[in-house]
Tab-separated table of C-alpha atoms and ligand atoms in Angstrom:
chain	number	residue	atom	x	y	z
A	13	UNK	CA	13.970	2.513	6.850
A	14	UNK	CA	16.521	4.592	6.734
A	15	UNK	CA	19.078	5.101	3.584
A	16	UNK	CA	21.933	3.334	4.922
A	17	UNK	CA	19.505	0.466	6.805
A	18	UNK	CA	18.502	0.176	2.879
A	19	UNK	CA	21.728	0.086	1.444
A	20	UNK	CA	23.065	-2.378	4.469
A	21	UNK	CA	20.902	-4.952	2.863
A	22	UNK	CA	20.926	-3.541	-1.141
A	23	UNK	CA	24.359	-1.884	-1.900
A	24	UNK	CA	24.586	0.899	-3.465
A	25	UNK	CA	27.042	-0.178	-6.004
A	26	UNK	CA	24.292	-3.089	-6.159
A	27	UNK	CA	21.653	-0.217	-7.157
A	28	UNK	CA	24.416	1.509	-9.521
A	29	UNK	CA	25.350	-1.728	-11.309
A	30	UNK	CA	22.069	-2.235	-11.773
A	31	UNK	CA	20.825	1.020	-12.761
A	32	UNK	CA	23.725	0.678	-15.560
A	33	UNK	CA	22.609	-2.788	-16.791
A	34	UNK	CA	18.666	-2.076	-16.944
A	35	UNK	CA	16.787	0.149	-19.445
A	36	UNK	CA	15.659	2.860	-18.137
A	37	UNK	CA	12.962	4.164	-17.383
A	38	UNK	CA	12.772	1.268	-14.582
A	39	UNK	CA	11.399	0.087	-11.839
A	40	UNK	CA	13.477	-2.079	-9.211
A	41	UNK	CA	11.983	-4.098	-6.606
A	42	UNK	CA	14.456	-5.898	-3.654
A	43	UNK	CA	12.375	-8.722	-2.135
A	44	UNK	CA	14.837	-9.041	0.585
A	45	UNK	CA	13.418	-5.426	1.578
A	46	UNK	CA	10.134	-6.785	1.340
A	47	UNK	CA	11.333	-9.977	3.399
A	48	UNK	CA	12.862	-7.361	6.175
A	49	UNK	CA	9.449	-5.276	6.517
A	50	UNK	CA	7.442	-8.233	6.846
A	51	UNK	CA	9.927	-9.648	9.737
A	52	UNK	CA	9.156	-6.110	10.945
A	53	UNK	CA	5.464	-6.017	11.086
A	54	UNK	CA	4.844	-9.848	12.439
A	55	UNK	CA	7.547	-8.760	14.938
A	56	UNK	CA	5.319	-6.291	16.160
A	57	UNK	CA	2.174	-7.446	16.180
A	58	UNK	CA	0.858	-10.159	18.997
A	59	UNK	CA	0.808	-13.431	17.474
A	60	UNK	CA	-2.219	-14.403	16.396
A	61	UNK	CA	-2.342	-11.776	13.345
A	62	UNK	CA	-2.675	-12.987	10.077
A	63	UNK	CA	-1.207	-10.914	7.169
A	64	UNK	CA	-2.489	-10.528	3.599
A	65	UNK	CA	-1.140	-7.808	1.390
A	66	UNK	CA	-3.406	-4.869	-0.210
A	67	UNK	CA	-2.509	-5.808	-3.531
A	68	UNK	CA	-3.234	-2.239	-4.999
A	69	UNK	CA	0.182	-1.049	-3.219
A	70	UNK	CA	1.704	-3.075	-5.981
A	71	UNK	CA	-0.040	-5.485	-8.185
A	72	UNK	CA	3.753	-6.550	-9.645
A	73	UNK	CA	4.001	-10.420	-9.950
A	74	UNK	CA	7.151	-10.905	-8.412
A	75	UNK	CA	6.029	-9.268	-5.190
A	76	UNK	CA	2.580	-11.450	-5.403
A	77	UNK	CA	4.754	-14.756	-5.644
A	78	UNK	CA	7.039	-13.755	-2.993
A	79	UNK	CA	4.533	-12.435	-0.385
A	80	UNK	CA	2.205	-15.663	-1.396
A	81	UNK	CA	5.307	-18.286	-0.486
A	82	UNK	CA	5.541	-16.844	2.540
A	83	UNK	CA	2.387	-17.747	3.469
A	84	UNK	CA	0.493	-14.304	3.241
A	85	UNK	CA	-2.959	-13.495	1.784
A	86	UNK	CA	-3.958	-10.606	-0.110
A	87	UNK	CA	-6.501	-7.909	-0.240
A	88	UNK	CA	-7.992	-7.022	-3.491
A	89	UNK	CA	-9.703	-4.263	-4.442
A	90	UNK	CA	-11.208	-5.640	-8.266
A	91	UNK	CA	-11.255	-8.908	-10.092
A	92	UNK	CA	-8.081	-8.417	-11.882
A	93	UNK	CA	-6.146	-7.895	-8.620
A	94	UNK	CA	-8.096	-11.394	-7.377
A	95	UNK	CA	-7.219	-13.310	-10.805
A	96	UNK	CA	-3.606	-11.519	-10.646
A	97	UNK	CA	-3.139	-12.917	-6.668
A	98	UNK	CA	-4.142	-16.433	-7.687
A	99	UNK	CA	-2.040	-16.709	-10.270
A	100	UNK	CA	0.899	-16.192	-8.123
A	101	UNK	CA	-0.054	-18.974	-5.478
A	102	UNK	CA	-1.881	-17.179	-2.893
A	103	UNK	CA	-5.549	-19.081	-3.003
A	104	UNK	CA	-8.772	-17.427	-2.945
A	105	UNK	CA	-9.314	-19.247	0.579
A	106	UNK	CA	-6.911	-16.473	1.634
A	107	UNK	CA	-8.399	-13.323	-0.288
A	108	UNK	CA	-10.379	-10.449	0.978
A	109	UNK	CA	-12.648	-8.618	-1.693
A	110	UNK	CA	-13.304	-4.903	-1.121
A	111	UNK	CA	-14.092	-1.356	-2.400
A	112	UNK	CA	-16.933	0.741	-2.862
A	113	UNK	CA	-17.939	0.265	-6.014
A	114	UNK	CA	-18.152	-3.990	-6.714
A	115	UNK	CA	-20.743	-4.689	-10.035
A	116	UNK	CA	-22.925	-7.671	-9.662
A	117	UNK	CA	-21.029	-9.725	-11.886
A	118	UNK	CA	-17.273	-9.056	-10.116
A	119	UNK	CA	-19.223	-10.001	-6.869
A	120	UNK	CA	-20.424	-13.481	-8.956
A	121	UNK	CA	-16.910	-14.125	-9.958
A	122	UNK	CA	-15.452	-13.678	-6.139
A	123	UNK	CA	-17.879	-15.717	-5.448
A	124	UNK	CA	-17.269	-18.966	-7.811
A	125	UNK	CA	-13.509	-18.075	-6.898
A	126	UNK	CA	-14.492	-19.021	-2.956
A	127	UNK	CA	-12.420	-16.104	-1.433
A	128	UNK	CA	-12.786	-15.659	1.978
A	129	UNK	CA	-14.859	-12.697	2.904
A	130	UNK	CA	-16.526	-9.908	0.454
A	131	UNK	CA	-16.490	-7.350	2.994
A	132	UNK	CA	-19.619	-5.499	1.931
A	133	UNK	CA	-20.069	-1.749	1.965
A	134	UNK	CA	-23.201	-0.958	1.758
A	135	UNK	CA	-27.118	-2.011	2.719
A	136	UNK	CA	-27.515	-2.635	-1.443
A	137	UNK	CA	-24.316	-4.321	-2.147
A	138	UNK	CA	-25.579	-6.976	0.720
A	139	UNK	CA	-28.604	-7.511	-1.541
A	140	UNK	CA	-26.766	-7.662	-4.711
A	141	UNK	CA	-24.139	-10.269	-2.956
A	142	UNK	CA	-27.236	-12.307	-1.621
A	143	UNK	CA	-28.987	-12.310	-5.126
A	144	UNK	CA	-25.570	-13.200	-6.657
A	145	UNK	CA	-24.992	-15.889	-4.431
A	146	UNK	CA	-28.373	-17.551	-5.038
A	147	UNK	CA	-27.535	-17.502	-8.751
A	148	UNK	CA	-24.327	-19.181	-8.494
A	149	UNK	CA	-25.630	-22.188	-6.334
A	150	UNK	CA	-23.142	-20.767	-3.535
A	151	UNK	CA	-23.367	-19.602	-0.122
A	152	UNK	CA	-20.896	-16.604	-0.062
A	153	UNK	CA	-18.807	-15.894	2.962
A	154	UNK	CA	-19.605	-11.886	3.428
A	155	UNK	CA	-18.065	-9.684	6.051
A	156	UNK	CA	-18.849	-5.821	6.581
A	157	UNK	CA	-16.679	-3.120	6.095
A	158	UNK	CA	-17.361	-0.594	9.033
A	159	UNK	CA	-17.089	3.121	8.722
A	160	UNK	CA	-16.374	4.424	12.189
A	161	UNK	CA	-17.324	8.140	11.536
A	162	UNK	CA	-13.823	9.218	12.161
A	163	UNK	CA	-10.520	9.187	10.621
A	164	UNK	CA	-7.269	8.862	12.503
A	165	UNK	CA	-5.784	12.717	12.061
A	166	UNK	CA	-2.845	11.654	11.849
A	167	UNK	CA	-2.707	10.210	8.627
A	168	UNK	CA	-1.666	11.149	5.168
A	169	UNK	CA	-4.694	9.796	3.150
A	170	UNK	CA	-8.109	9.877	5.452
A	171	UNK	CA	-10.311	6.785	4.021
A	172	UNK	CA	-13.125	7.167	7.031
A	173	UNK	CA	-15.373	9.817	8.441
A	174	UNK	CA	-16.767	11.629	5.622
A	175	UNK	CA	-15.827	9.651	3.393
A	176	UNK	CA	-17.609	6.988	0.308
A	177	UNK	CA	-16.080	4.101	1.846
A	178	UNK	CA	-17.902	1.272	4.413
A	179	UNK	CA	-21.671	1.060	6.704
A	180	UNK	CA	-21.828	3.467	8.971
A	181	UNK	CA	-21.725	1.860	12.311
A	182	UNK	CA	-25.301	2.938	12.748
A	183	UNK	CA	-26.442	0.883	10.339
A	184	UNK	CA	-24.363	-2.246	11.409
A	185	UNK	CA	-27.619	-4.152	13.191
A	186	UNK	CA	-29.740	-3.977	9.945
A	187	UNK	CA	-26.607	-5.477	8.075
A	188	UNK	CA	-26.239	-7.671	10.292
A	189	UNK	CA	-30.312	-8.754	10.448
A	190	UNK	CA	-30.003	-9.009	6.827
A	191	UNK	CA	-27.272	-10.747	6.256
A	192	UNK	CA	-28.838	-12.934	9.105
A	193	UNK	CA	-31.968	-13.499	7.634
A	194	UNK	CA	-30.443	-14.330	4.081
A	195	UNK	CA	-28.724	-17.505	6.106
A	196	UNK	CA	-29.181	-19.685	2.971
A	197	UNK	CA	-26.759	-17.555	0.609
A	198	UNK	CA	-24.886	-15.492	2.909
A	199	UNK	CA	-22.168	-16.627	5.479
A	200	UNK	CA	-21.269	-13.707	8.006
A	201	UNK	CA	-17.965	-13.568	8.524
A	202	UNK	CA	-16.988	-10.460	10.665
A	203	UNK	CA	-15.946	-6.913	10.222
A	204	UNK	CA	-13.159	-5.113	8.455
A	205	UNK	CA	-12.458	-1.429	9.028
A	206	UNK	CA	-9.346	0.586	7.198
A	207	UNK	CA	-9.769	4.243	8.334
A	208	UNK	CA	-6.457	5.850	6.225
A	209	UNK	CA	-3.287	5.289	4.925
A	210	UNK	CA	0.393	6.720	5.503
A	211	UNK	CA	0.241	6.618	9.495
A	212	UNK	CA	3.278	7.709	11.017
A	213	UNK	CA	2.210	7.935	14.346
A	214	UNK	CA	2.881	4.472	16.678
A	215	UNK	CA	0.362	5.633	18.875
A	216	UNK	CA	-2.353	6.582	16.231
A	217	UNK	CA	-1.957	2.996	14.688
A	218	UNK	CA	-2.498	1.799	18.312
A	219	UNK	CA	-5.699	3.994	18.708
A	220	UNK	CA	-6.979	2.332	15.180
A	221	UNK	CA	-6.922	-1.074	16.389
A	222	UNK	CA	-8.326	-0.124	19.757
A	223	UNK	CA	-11.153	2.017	18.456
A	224	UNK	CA	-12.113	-1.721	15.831
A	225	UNK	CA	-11.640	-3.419	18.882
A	226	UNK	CA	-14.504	-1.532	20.180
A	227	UNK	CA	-16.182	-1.777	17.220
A	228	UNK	CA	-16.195	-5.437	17.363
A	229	UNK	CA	-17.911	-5.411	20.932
A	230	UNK	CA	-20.734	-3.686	20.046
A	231	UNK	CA	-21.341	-6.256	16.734
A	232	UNK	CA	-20.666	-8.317	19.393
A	233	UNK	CA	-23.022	-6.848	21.852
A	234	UNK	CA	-25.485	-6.889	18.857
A	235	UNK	CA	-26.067	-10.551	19.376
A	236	UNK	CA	-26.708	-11.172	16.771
A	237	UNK	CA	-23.988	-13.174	14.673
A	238	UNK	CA	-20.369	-14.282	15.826
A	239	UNK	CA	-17.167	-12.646	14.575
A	240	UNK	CA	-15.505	-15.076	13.208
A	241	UNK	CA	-12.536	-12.383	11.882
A	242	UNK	CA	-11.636	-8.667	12.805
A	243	UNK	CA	-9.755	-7.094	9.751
A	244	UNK	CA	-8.083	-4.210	11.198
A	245	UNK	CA	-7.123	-2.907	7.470
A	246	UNK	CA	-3.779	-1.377	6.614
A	247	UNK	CA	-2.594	2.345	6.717
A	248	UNK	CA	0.851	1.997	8.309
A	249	UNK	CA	3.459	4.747	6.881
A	250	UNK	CA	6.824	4.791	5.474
A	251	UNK	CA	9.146	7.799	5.874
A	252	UNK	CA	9.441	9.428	2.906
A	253	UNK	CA	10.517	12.592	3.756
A	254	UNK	CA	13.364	13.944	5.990
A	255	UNK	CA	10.616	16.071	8.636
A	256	UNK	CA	8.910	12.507	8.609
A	257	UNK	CA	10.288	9.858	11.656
A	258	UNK	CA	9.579	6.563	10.746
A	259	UNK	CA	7.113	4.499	12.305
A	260	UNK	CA	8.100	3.846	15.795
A	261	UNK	CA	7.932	-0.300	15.516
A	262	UNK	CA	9.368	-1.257	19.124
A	263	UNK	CA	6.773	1.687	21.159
A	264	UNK	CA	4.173	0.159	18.480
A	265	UNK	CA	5.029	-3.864	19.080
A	266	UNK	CA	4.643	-2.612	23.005
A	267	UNK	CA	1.257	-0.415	22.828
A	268	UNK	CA	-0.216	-3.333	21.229
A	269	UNK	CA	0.782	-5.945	23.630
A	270	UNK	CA	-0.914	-3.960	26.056
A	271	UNK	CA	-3.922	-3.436	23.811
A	272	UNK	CA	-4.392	-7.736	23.267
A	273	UNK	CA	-3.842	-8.330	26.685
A	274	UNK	CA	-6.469	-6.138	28.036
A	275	UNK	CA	-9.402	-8.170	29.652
A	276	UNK	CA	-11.987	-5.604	28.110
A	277	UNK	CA	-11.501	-7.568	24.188
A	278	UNK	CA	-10.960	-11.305	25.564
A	279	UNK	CA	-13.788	-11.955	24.623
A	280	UNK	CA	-12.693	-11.353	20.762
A	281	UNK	CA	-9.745	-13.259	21.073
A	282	UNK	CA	-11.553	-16.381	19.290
A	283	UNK	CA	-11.775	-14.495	15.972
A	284	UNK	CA	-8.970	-14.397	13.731
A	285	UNK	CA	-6.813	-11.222	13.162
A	286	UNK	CA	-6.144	-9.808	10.136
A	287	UNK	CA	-4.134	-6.736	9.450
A	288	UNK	CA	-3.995	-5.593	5.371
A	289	UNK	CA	-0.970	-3.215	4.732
A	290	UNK	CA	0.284	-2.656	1.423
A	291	UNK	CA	2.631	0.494	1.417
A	292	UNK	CA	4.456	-0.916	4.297
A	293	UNK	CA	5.115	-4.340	3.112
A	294	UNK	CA	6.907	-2.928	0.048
A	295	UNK	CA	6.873	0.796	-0.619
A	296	UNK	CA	10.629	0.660	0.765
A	297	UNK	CA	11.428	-1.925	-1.498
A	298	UNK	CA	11.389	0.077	-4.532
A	299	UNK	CA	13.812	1.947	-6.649
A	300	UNK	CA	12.520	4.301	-10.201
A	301	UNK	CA	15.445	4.259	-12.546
A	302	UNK	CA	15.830	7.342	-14.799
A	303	UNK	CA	18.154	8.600	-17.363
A	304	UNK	CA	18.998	12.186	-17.911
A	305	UNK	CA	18.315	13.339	-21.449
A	306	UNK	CA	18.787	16.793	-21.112
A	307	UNK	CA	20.981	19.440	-18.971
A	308	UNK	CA	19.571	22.881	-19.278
A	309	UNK	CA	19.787	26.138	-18.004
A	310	UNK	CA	16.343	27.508	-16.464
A	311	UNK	CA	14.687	30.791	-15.116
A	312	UNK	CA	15.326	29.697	-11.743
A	313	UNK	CA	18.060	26.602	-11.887
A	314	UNK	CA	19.120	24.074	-14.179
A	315	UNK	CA	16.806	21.546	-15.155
A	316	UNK	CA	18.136	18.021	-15.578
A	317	UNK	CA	15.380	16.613	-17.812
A	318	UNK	CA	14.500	12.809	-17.411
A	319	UNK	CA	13.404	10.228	-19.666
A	320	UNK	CA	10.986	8.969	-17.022
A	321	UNK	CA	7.972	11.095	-15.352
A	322	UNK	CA	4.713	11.425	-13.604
A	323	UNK	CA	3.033	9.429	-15.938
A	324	UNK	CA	4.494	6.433	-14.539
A	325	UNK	CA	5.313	7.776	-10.892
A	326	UNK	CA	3.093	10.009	-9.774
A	327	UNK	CA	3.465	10.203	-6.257
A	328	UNK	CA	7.106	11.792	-7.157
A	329	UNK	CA	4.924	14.834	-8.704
A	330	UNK	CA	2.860	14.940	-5.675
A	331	UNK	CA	-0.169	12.700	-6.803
A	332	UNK	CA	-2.122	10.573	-5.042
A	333	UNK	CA	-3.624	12.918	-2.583
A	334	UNK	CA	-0.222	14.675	-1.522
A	335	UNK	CA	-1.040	18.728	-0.447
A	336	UNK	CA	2.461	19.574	-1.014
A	337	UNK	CA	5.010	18.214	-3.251
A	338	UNK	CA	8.371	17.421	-1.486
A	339	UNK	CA	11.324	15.718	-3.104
A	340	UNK	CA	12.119	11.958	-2.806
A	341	UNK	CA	15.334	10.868	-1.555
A	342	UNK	CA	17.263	10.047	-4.769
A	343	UNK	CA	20.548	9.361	-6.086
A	344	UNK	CA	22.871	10.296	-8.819
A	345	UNK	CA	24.937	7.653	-10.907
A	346	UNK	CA	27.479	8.661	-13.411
A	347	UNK	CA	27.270	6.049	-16.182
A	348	UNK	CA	30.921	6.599	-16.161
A	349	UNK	CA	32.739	7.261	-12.921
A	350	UNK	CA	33.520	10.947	-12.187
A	351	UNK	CA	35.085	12.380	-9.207
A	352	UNK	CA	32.216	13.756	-7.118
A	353	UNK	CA	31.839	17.612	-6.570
A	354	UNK	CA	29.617	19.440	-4.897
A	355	UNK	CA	28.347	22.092	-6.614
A	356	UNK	CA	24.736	22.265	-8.466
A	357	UNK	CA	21.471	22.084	-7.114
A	358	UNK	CA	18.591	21.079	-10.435
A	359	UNK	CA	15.190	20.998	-10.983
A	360	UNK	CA	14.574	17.640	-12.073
A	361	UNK	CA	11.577	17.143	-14.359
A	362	UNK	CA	10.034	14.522	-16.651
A	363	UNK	CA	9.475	14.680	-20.119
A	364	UNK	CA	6.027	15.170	-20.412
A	365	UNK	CA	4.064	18.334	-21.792
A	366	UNK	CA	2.938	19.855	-18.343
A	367	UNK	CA	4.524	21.686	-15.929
A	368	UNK	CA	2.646	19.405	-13.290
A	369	UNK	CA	6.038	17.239	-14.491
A	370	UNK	CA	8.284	18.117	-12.125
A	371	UNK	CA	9.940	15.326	-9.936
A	372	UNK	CA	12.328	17.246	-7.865
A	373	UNK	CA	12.941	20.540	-7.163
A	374	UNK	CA	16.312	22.547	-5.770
A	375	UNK	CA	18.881	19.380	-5.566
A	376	UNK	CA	21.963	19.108	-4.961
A	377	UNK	CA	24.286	17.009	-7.188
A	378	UNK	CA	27.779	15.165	-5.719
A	379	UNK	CA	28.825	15.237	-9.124
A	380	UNK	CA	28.693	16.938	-12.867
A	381	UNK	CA	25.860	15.205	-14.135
A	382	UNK	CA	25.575	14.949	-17.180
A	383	UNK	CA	23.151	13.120	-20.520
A	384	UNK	CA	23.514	9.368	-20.033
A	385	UNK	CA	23.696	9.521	-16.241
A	386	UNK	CA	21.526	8.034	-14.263
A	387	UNK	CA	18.883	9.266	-11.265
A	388	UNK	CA	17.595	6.924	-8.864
A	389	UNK	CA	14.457	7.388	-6.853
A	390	UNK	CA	14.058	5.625	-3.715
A	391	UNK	CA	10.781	4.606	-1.354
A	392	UNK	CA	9.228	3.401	-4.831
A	393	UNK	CA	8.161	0.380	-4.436
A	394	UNK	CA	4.111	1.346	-3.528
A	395	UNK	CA	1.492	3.187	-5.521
A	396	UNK	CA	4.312	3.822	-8.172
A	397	UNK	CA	3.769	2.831	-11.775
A	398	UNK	CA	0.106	1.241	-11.361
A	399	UNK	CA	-0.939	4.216	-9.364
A	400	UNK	CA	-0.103	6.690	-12.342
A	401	UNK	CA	-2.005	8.179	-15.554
A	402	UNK	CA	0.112	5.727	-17.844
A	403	UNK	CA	-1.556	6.496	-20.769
A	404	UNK	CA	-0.899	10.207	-20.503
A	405	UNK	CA	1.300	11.179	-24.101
A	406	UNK	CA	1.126	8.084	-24.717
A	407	UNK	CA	4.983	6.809	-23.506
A	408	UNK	CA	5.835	3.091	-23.068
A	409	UNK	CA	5.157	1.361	-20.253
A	410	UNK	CA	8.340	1.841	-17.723
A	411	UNK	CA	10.326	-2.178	-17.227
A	412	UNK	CA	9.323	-3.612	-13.664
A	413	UNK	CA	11.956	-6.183	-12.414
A	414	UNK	CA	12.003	-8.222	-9.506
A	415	UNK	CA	15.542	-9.182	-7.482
A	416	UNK	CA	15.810	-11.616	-4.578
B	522	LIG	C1	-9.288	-1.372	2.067
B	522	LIG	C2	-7.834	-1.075	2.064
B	522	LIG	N1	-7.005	-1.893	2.744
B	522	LIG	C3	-5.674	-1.681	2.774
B	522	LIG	C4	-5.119	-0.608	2.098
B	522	LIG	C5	-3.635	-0.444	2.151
B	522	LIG	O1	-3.245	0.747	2.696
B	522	LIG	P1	-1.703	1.004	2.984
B	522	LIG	O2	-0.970	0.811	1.713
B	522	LIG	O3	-1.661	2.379	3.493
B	522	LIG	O4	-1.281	0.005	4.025
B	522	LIG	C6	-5.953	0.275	1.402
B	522	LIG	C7	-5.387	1.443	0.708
B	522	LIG	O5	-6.039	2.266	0.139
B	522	LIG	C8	-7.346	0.031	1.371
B	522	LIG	O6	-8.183	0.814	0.687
C-alpha cells in the first residue's frame, strides 16, 4: 500500500490530530486498513480459501475482535495467543495450534479448548499429543506441519529448509502410520506448511502453494489417511521500503487461478483451504507515535532524540531478522503548525542506552522540528510492540489503540 493509498482511506490530518490527542509513545491501529487488506487477499485467492490470522503479527485485542467478526480464524503460536483469540469471539473450532516447541500441558489445554488442528512438528510431539489426549478423555484433531527441505529465496525471513521448524517430508509416512495407528486419541486432519515470511515476489507466493500442493499428493499418494485441510501458512510481504514493489495482487489473484484449476490437484479440491497471514492482514495498518525530546547536534548530523525506541519497535532498529537496517517511511508533525522548509536531514534515535537505538538515519525534515513535535512511523501495525525486548531499561509499556 502505498502512502497516499493509506492516507486515501486514513487522512493525514486524521493521523496528525491524532498523534496530537494521544500520549505518546503510541501505537495506532486503522481497522479500515485491516478491512481493505483482507478485501485484498480473499480477492485474490480462488474461493474456497478460508482465512485465519497468525495472531503473533499482532496479538492486540482490537484487531482479534475485528478480524474474528468478520468471520476469520486465527493461528496461534502458544496458549496465551489461543486464550487471547477466544476471548475476542473467534472459537477454538476455528484455531490452529503451532510452533516448535508445545509442552505437554499447553498441548492438554488446546486440547480441552477443542481447536481445530494441532499441527504437530515432530515424531515426539505426536506421542506427547496422543498421551495427552488419552488423559483428557478426548480425541484430538492433529494435523502435521511439513518441512519441505527448501525455503522460497525470495523471502525476507526463511522458516523451511534448514531450519527447527516442521517433519521433514521424509518422515511424513511414519507420522502418518502413527497418527493412524493411535485412531482412538488422534484425529488426522491434514497438513500445514509455512516456508517464510515477507514474500514480495507474486510468483514466489505462487510457487509456495504449488510446491504444498504437491506435497499434499504424495500424503495423498501415501494412502494412508485423507486430507481433510491443506494449510498453506502465511508469508505474504508488505513494502516497507522504497527498492521494495509491493506484492503484485492482480498477477498473484491470476497465477493462482491457474494453479486451482489445474487437473493435476483436483483431486485435493475436497479438503478445505486455509491460508494463515499475519503481517499482511495488518502490518499496513499501523502507525508508532513518537515525541521528540531532544534536538542535538552530532558527529555526523543532528540527532532528533525520541521518547519512544527499539524496546518497543524493534523492527524500526532492524530486529527481527533484518541484515540491514533501512529507514521506515515516517512523518513529521509540528504540535503547532509551522510553515514547512526543507532543510535538515537527522538521525533519529530512541532513548535507550545503546547505540543499537537508532530508528532512522539521514532524514530529511519539511519543517524545523523541534521538542514537543511529533514523528510518526508508518507500516507498524505487525511484529511491532509484542515483537520487541519490552523490558529492556525498564520503560513503560507504549499505549496501543484501536480506530474503526
Ligand atoms: C506458522 C506460521 N504461520 C504464519 C505466520 C505468519 O507469517 P506472516 O506474518 O509473514 O504472514 C508465521 C510467522 O512467523 C508462522 O510462523
Amino acid at each position: 500500500m502505498t502512502r497516499s493509498e493509506f492516507f486515501d482511506l486514513v487522512g493525514r490530518e486524521e493521523v496528525q490530530r491524532l498523534a496530537r490527542a494521544s500520549g505518546t509513545p503510541a501505537y495506532l491501529y486503522f481497522l479500515r486498513v485491516v478491512r481493505k487488506r483482507h478485501a485484498d487477499l480473499v480477492g485474490c485467492l480462488p474461493r474456497r480459501f478460508d482465512v485465519y490470522y497468525a495472531v503473533k503479527a499482532n496479538p492486540h485485542p482490537g484487531l482479534l475482535r475485528e478480524l474474528g467478526s468478520m468471520g476469520i480464524g486465527a493461528d496461534v503460536a502458544s496458549i496465551g495467543e489461543l486464550e487471547a483469540a477466544i476471548s475476542q469471539g473467534i472459537p477454538p473450532g476455528r484455531v490452529e495450534f503451532s510452533g516448535p516447541g508445545k509442552t505437554e500441558s499447553e498441548i492438554a489445554k488446546a486440547i480441552q479448548h477443542g481447536v481445530s488442528s494441532i499441527n504437530a512438528e515432530s515424531l515426539a510431539e505426536l506421542e506427547i499429543i496422543a498421551r495427552a489426549s488419552v488423559r483428557e478423555g478426548r480425541i484430538a484433531q492433529v494435523g502435521i506441519r511439513l518441512n519441505p527441505g527448501v525455503a522460497p529465496t525470495q523471502a525476507g525471513l526463511r522458516m523451511s529448509g534448514a531450519t527447527q521448524f516442521g517433519i521433514q517430508a521424509a518422515n511424513l509416512e511414519q507420522a502418518l502410520r502413527f497418527i493412524r495407528s493411535n485412531d482412538r486419541a488422534l484425529r488426522f486432519t491434514g497438513l500445514h506448511v509455512h516456508t517464510g515470511s515477507q514474500i514480495l515476489s507474486s510468483e514466489a507466493v505462487a510457487e509456495n502453494f504449488r510446491s504444498i500442493l504437491e506435497l499434499a499428493l504424495l500424503s495423498e499418494d501415501l494412502g494412508l489417511l485423507p486430507l481433510q485441510k491443506i494449510n498453506f501458512g502465511g508469508g505474504w510481504g508488505i513494502s516497507y521500503f522504497p527498492h521494495q514493489a509491493p506484492l503484485d495482487l492482480a498477477d498473484l489473484s491470476s497465477r493462482l487461478a491457474d494453479l486451482f484449476n489445474d487437473s493435476r490437484y483436483a483431486s485435493l479440491k475436497t479438503a478445505r483451504h486455509i491460508v494463515e497471514p499475519g503481517r499482511f492482514l495488518v502490518g499496513e495498518s499501523g502507525v508508532y507515535v513518537t515525541t521528540v525530546l531532544y534536538r542535538k547536534p552530532g558527529a555526523r548530523r543532528e540527532f532528533l532524540i525520541v521518547d519512544g525506541g527499539m524496546h518497543q519497535h524493534y523492527l524500526l532498529a532492524g530486529g527481527m531478522g533484518q541484515v540491514i537496517r533501512r529507514n521506515f517511511e515516517l512523518d513529521y508533525f509540528p504540535v503547532l503548525d509551522r510553515p514547512s522548509r526543507h532543510g535538515s536531514s537527522f538521525d533519529v534515535a530512541g532513548c535507550l542506552c545503546t547505540p543499537q537505538d537508532l530508528l532512522a538515519t539521514d532524514v530529511l525534515a519539511h519543517c524545523d522540528v523541534r521538542p514537543g513535535d511529533h514523528i510518526v512511523f508508518f507500516n507498524s501495525g505487525a511484529y511491532g510492540l509484542t515483537a520487541s525486548p519490552l523490558l529492556f531499561l525498564g520503560h513503560r509499556l507504549a499505549a496501543e489503540t484501536a480506530l474503526d
